[in-house]
Amino acid sequence: MILRLLAMLVMVLSGAAAAAAQQAAPPVDNCRTCHAQLDGKLGEPAQQFADDVHATRGFTCANCHGGDPREEDMEKSMSRTRGFRGAPKRSEIPQLCAKCHSDGAFMRAYNPSLRTDQLAQYQTSVHGKRLSSGDARVAVCSDCHGVHKIRPASSPISNVHPQQIPNTCGRCHADAGYMKPYKIRTDQLLSYQASVHFDKLKGGDLAAPTCVTCHGNHGATPPGVTSVERVCGTCHVFQEQLFDQSPHKDAWAKTKIPSCLTCHGNHAIKHTSDTMVGTGKESICMTCHVEGDNGGKAAGRIYTALTGLDASLGEALSVVDTAERKGMEVGEARVTLSAAREKLIKARVDLHTMDGARVEETTKAGEKLSKQANQDGVQALAEYTFRRKGLALSLLVIAFVVVCLWLLIRNLERPAAGEETERT
Amino acid sequence: MEKTVSGNGQPEQPGRRRMLGFLVGSGVMASLASFVYPILRFVLPPQSGELDADTVAAKANELAANAAKIFRMGNRPGILIRMVDGTYRAFAAVCTHLNCTVQYRQSEHDIWCACHNGVYNLQGGVVSGPPPKALEQFEVHTRGQEIIVSKGSRS
Amino acid sequence: MRLLKSWYEERFGTELLSFLWHKQVPRHRHTIWYYLGGMTLFLFSVQVVTGILLLLYYRPSPGEAFESVQFIMTKVQFGWLIRGIHSWSANLLIFTAMLHMFSAFFLKSYRQPRELTWVTGCALFFLFLGFGFSGYLLPWNELAFFATKVGTQMMAAVPLIGKWLLTFFRGGEEVTGATLTRFFGFHVAIFPLLTTAVLGAHLFLVQYFGMSVPPSVERGQPDKPVPTYAFIPNFLLRDVMGWYIALGVLAALAAIFPWELGVKADPFAPTPAGIKPEWYFLFLFQTLKLIPGRVVFIEGEQFGVLAFGLGALLWMIVPFLDRKQEGPLRRLPAVAGAVIVAYILVMTLWAWRS
């Protein structure tokens, strides 16, 4: 009996020890345990936080809100004496996040490749400057990154994922009512959504530029007139270099005309077309130049060169396509054709020099290749016709045999009409 | 044919009939030959080997280390790169942005598109510039003195 | 030659040779129709030879079918010729088979004892249509793909087993790569096997019973025996002449209307406008288009398919239906046949022009 009691005691004790050990493993977070059972404003943050990037790395509510998560008594755990802060004020948020995120030594333990200069950058931004001058309506960290369900930027459900960025910025910047005190335009999102950049982004090209590519993210500022070219040039390297060689460069710099966006616009950057140059109705050149002046002449030359190559490419392509559909070999012509098309693409880059001769040099090389491809296609079609003629020629031989056969039969049956039946 | 005719023929007009028999016989023989000839040529495998055949991109010692060449693979260009360590890699030489032909940059050890400054690494991945996708990678094998490139499962 | 003959006769006797040697063919004003059978047989052999040649390079998979046909036409020497001949010979074969069949019908060659010759001939014709239908898809180009889609869709209208038939022939719900491999199997294995058997029977029956003499000729000269001439050489030489003429027509067709490669099929592209089946299916196609949505109590399409099925069956058993050699109903089959021919011609032309 005593033995059995002893054994039971041992079992109970060891069980309790095991339970205690198990509870020690995850950090005790009574905040979430209680709040998760609440409804509405008090419950939602706790439920959302479960999958937050911070929660998955072991952070708790108390890391931001203060208080003592190990204390079960509500009064005590959320008392000011235990450092409870409640919901931080908007103006405090950048500093609060920066406590960890600007601490290089601390961040290394979690994500050594993550930058730690976000706060410093933020303070240079229009948002940061206005915040420090007392405007709490501007964007702070949580406006873009979220509050309790923060995800890394690589996550498609993050508000700062490239494909989400336009809407994230647009939440404030496209809201005319909200932006009213600042007296700035609110059509940027709509304009951007009509741009070639947005087309690419929508199509899944995550490298396509969004708001932050040009304006910066933490240090968001409109690029000044002088820096536009550099901004565009980070991706459009050649266009920038060639533009620098153009007569526009100095002339525009003097009169403070912004470079790229004068022709291409800023937010609504449309897919370019050859009609943007030249002397036609849609030509942008004609907003400043007239047909007879030097600029107009160059524009006309460039337009003629580009559209000329484009047309001869189209012609060559249709010849080659026809030949291929008829079952002719056009592999070589296709390779030549793509080389010719490459020249057109290069010529369209070259035009940023606004140098007619330079564009013509490229398009002439393209014309030559295009002609070559066209000839290959024509030759393939000629070969096709040749085959048909060959077949038609074989008709002669066939006709000859048929005629001989016919003569032979006649000859065979001529002697006597009744002769054949003889053998029956 | 000729045999049959002469075997069954009547002796009335032997000269003319023999002549006609000969003409028919040779006509039939000639046309038979003209049937057999294309068939024999058809049966022989064509110069370019089989469909989607492996492409001989280069000879074994054609490329030095840290060099590359463009070769034709069907209707499109391919690029064969001899890496600094002497191994080979091959990619479709068609830029994923606007289909320009890419080139190898010896100084940078990367693949570069001259149209809009697209840069790819030597795994075909995009480093910078407008290309939205990586270059398709091909399989490279050495067969005797030939470097063979084929569209494989590896990409 | 003589040596070969005696070697053969020592082993197999003289029966077969002397049968061929003494074989006689009736000679009258309708004799010309006798050559169409030989012409069809010749074109069929052309199909066998060129088909086997194409098999050397063709690959039956949706990823490779079009490319392999392109390869045949561009890279393989004389590939364009072999493929062109295979395509054109197929059409010409159906045409001569049709003529052969209708001539046999109007000359009443199916009369006792040649009922089975007719039945096997009909079966061969349907097999040729099967060859045509299955072979058309194999190059996997846009036209072929959508024509097959429309064509197989008709099978769904067959009562009771329509759905099953559709799935069976398509190898699934839709026309896909599974359909291609299936059609390939039909085209190069199942149909050739069946054709060999039926064609063997047909040829044997033709030899066994000899050529039929049309009743009109028999009636014209009731006392005299119908004149004949020797199969060898008179008929055979004419046969060879017929083959050469067929060859000439083939070359002319291939030269005037070369068989193009077309554009590779894209199963997800919308059906292009004006998709039509091959010419020999046009009258079927046009009829089904014309039938109203509902006929009496069944669906229009179902009615059409049933009607054609019944028609084909009746056509096949014509020898057993047409028993009257005398009396006022004697001319009924000819009239019916004329109506059928006129119907097919009108519908085909209509569909062609529209």
PDB file of C-alpha atoms in Angstrom, chain C residues 8-138:
ATOM      1  CA  TYR C   8       7.117 -21.634-110.516  1.00  0.00           C
ATOM      2  CA  GLU C   9       4.944 -24.137-112.353  1.00  0.00           C
ATOM      3  CA  GLU C  10       6.828 -27.093-110.906  1.00  0.00           C
ATOM      4  CA  ARG C  11       5.819 -25.935-107.465  1.00  0.00           C
ATOM      5  CA  PHE C  12       2.486 -24.208-107.777  1.00  0.00           C
ATOM      6  CA  GLY C  13       1.076 -25.748-110.932  1.00  0.00           C
ATOM      7  CA  THR C  14      -0.226 -23.879-113.922  1.00  0.00           C
ATOM      8  CA  GLU C  15      -3.661 -23.014-112.554  1.00  0.00           C
ATOM      9  CA  LEU C  16      -3.101 -19.454-111.392  1.00  0.00           C
ATOM     10  CA  LEU C  17      -0.960 -18.452-114.335  1.00  0.00           C
ATOM     11  CA  SER C  18      -3.313 -19.857-116.886  1.00  0.00           C
ATOM     12  CA  PHE C  19      -6.232 -18.254-115.075  1.00  0.00           C
ATOM     13  CA  LEU C  20      -4.574 -14.875-115.454  1.00  0.00           C
ATOM     14  CA  TRP C  21      -3.489 -15.675-118.991  1.00  0.00           C
ATOM     15  CA  HIS C  22      -6.948 -16.649-120.117  1.00  0.00           C
ATOM     16  CA  LYS C  23      -8.866 -14.156-118.029  1.00  0.00           C
ATOM     17  CA  GLN C  24     -11.331 -12.284-120.208  1.00  0.00           C
ATOM     18  CA  VAL C  25     -12.963  -8.952-119.608  1.00  0.00           C
ATOM     19  CA  PRO C  26     -16.338  -8.088-121.153  1.00  0.00           C
ATOM     20  CA  ARG C  27     -16.125  -5.381-123.724  1.00  0.00           C
ATOM     21  CA  HIS C  28     -19.010  -2.982-124.283  1.00  0.00           C
ATOM     22  CA  ARG C  29     -19.827   0.705-124.160  1.00  0.00           C
ATOM     23  CA  HIS C  30     -19.552   0.812-120.330  1.00  0.00           C
ATOM     24  CA  THR C  31     -16.157  -0.896-120.159  1.00  0.00           C
ATOM     25  CA  ILE C  32     -14.444   2.363-119.233  1.00  0.00           C
ATOM     26  CA  TRP C  33     -15.920   2.227-115.738  1.00  0.00           C
ATOM     27  CA  TYR C  34     -14.038  -1.006-115.078  1.00  0.00           C
ATOM     28  CA  TYR C  35     -10.766   0.938-114.884  1.00  0.00           C
ATOM     29  CA  LEU C  36     -11.731   3.002-111.873  1.00  0.00           C
ATOM     30  CA  GLY C  37     -11.236   0.076-109.502  1.00  0.00           C
ATOM     31  CA  GLY C  38      -7.715  -0.459-110.780  1.00  0.00           C
ATOM     32  CA  MET C  39      -7.013   3.236-110.519  1.00  0.00           C
ATOM     33  CA  THR C  40      -8.201   3.304-106.923  1.00  0.00           C
ATOM     34  CA  LEU C  41      -6.043   0.290-106.149  1.00  0.00           C
ATOM     35  CA  PHE C  42      -3.068   2.042-107.733  1.00  0.00           C
ATOM     36  CA  LEU C  43      -3.616   5.190-105.695  1.00  0.00           C
ATOM     37  CA  PHE C  44      -3.974   3.075-102.580  1.00  0.00           C
ATOM     38  CA  SER C  45      -0.554   1.535-103.242  1.00  0.00           C
ATOM     39  CA  VAL C  46       0.842   5.027-103.675  1.00  0.00           C
ATOM     40  CA  GLN C  47      -0.614   5.838-100.257  1.00  0.00           C
ATOM     41  CA  VAL C  48       0.962   2.756 -98.700  1.00  0.00           C
ATOM     42  CA  VAL C  49       4.405   3.548-100.106  1.00  0.00           C
ATOM     43  CA  THR C  50       4.403   7.277 -99.334  1.00  0.00           C
ATOM     44  CA  GLY C  51       2.738   6.659 -95.960  1.00  0.00           C
ATOM     45  CA  ILE C  52       5.462   4.250 -94.911  1.00  0.00           C
ATOM     46  CA  LEU C  53       8.071   6.763 -96.051  1.00  0.00           C
ATOM     47  CA  LEU C  54       6.493   9.560 -94.010  1.00  0.00           C
ATOM     48  CA  LEU C  55       6.487   7.273 -90.989  1.00  0.00           C
ATOM     49  CA  LEU C  56      10.268   7.357 -91.024  1.00  0.00           C
ATOM     50  CA  TYR C  57      10.256  10.959 -89.844  1.00  0.00           C
ATOM     51  CA  TYR C  58       6.813  11.711 -88.475  1.00  0.00           C
ATOM     52  CA  ARG C  59       6.371  12.031 -84.695  1.00  0.00           C
ATOM     53  CA  PRO C  60       2.868  11.723 -83.284  1.00  0.00           C
ATOM     54  CA  SER C  61       2.885  14.124 -80.374  1.00  0.00           C
ATOM     55  CA  PRO C  62       1.391  17.614 -80.133  1.00  0.00           C
ATOM     56  CA  GLY C  63       4.803  19.063 -79.323  1.00  0.00           C
ATOM     57  CA  GLU C  64       6.492  17.488 -82.322  1.00  0.00           C
ATOM     58  CA  ALA C  65       3.888  16.591 -84.952  1.00  0.00           C
ATOM     59  CA  PHE C  66       3.848  19.960 -86.701  1.00  0.00           C
ATOM     60  CA  GLU C  67       7.600  20.335 -86.349  1.00  0.00           C
ATOM     61  CA  SER C  68       8.262  16.892 -87.778  1.00  0.00           C
ATOM     62  CA  VAL C  69       6.042  17.569 -90.809  1.00  0.00           C
ATOM     63  CA  GLN C  70       7.858  20.880 -91.214  1.00  0.00           C
ATOM     64  CA  PHE C  71      11.107  18.969 -90.933  1.00  0.00           C
ATOM     65  CA  ILE C  72       9.966  16.538 -93.618  1.00  0.00           C
ATOM     66  CA  MET C  73       8.993  19.392 -95.925  1.00  0.00           C
ATOM     67  CA  THR C  74      12.053  21.563 -95.386  1.00  0.00           C
ATOM     68  CA  LYS C  75      14.985  19.381 -94.411  1.00  0.00           C
ATOM     69  CA  VAL C  76      14.360  15.907 -95.778  1.00  0.00           C
ATOM     70  CA  GLN C  77      15.260  15.615 -99.448  1.00  0.00           C
ATOM     71  CA  PHE C  78      12.149  15.302-101.587  1.00  0.00           C
ATOM     72  CA  GLY C  79      10.142  15.369 -98.382  1.00  0.00           C
ATOM     73  CA  TRP C  80       7.878  18.050 -99.842  1.00  0.00           C
ATOM     74  CA  LEU C  81       7.202  15.750-102.808  1.00  0.00           C
ATOM     75  CA  ILE C  82       6.411  12.655-100.756  1.00  0.00           C
ATOM     76  CA  ARG C  83       4.164  14.618 -98.424  1.00  0.00           C
ATOM     77  CA  GLY C  84       2.477  16.457-101.283  1.00  0.00           C
ATOM     78  CA  ILE C  85       1.793  13.208-103.117  1.00  0.00           C
ATOM     79  CA  HIS C  86       0.479  11.527 -99.974  1.00  0.00           C
ATOM     80  CA  SER C  87      -1.945  14.394 -99.391  1.00  0.00           C
ATOM     81  CA  TRP C  88      -3.141  14.681-102.959  1.00  0.00           C
ATOM     82  CA  SER C  89      -3.255  10.981-103.651  1.00  0.00           C
ATOM     83  CA  ALA C  90      -5.497  10.640-100.603  1.00  0.00           C
ATOM     84  CA  ASN C  91      -8.002  13.046-102.094  1.00  0.00           C
ATOM     85  CA  LEU C  92      -7.798  11.563-105.550  1.00  0.00           C
ATOM     86  CA  LEU C  93      -8.206   8.086-104.057  1.00  0.00           C
ATOM     87  CA  ILE C  94     -11.443   9.065-102.384  1.00  0.00           C
ATOM     88  CA  PHE C  95     -12.603  10.640-105.600  1.00  0.00           C
ATOM     89  CA  THR C  96     -11.903   7.584-107.770  1.00  0.00           C
ATOM     90  CA  ALA C  97     -13.336   5.285-105.108  1.00  0.00           C
ATOM     91  CA  MET C  98     -16.495   7.386-105.180  1.00  0.00           C
ATOM     92  CA  LEU C  99     -16.710   7.191-108.980  1.00  0.00           C
ATOM     93  CA  HIS C 100     -16.042   3.462-108.857  1.00  0.00           C
ATOM     94  CA  MET C 101     -18.786   2.976-106.311  1.00  0.00           C
ATOM     95  CA  PHE C 102     -21.388   5.039-108.135  1.00  0.00           C
ATOM     96  CA  SER C 103     -20.557   3.446-111.487  1.00  0.00           C
ATOM     97  CA  ALA C 104     -20.993   0.026-109.910  1.00  0.00           C
ATOM     98  CA  PHE C 105     -24.274   1.223-108.512  1.00  0.00           C
ATOM     99  CA  PHE C 106     -25.691   2.597-111.744  1.00  0.00           C
ATOM    100  CA  LEU C 107     -24.488  -0.381-113.779  1.00  0.00           C
ATOM    101  CA  LYS C 108     -26.100  -2.641-111.182  1.00  0.00           C
ATOM    102  CA  SER C 109     -22.904  -4.626-110.791  1.00  0.00           C
ATOM    103  CA  TYR C 110     -24.055  -5.678-107.336  1.00  0.00           C
ATOM    104  CA  ARG C 111     -26.658  -8.119-108.666  1.00  0.00           C
ATOM    105  CA  GLN C 112     -26.532 -11.726-107.656  1.00  0.00           C
ATOM    106  CA  PRO C 113     -23.984 -13.277-107.224  1.00  0.00           C
ATOM    107  CA  ARG C 114     -21.891 -10.181-106.548  1.00  0.00           C
ATOM    108  CA  GLU C 115     -23.661  -8.871-103.435  1.00  0.00           C
ATOM    109  CA  LEU C 116     -20.614  -9.389-101.250  1.00  0.00           C
ATOM    110  CA  THR C 117     -18.363  -7.611-103.725  1.00  0.00           C
ATOM    111  CA  TRP C 118     -20.581  -4.581-103.242  1.00  0.00           C
ATOM    112  CA  VAL C 119     -20.648  -4.895 -99.463  1.00  0.00           C
ATOM    113  CA  THR C 120     -16.861  -5.208 -99.184  1.00  0.00           C
ATOM    114  CA  GLY C 121     -16.458  -2.316-101.603  1.00  0.00           C
ATOM    115  CA  CYS C 122     -18.684  -0.137 -99.451  1.00  0.00           C
ATOM    116  CA  ALA C 123     -16.729  -1.128 -96.369  1.00  0.00           C
ATOM    117  CA  LEU C 124     -13.527  -0.152 -98.158  1.00  0.00           C
ATOM    118  CA  PHE C 125     -15.003   3.213 -99.024  1.00  0.00           C
ATOM    119  CA  PHE C 126     -15.924   3.896 -95.424  1.00  0.00           C
ATOM    120  CA  LEU C 127     -12.440   2.820 -94.377  1.00  0.00           C
ATOM    121  CA  PHE C 128     -10.960   5.302 -96.855  1.00  0.00           C
ATOM    122  CA  LEU C 129     -13.104   8.032 -95.354  1.00  0.00           C
ATOM    123  CA  GLY C 130     -11.726   6.988 -91.959  1.00  0.00           C
ATOM    124  CA  PHE C 131      -8.200   7.201 -93.343  1.00  0.00           C
ATOM    125  CA  GLY C 132      -8.937  10.662 -94.650  1.00  0.00           C
ATOM    126  CA  PHE C 133     -10.455  11.892 -91.433  1.00  0.00           C
ATOM    127  CA  SER C 134      -7.738  10.516 -89.173  1.00  0.00           C
ATOM    128  CA  GLY C 135      -4.881  11.508 -91.464  1.00  0.00           C
ATOM    129  CA  TYR C 136      -6.044  15.082 -91.784  1.00  0.00           C
ATOM    130  CA  LEU C 137      -5.275  15.799 -88.121  1.00  0.00           C
ATOM    131  CA  LEU C 138      -1.762  14.378 -88.137  1.00  0.00           C
TER     132      LEU C 138
END
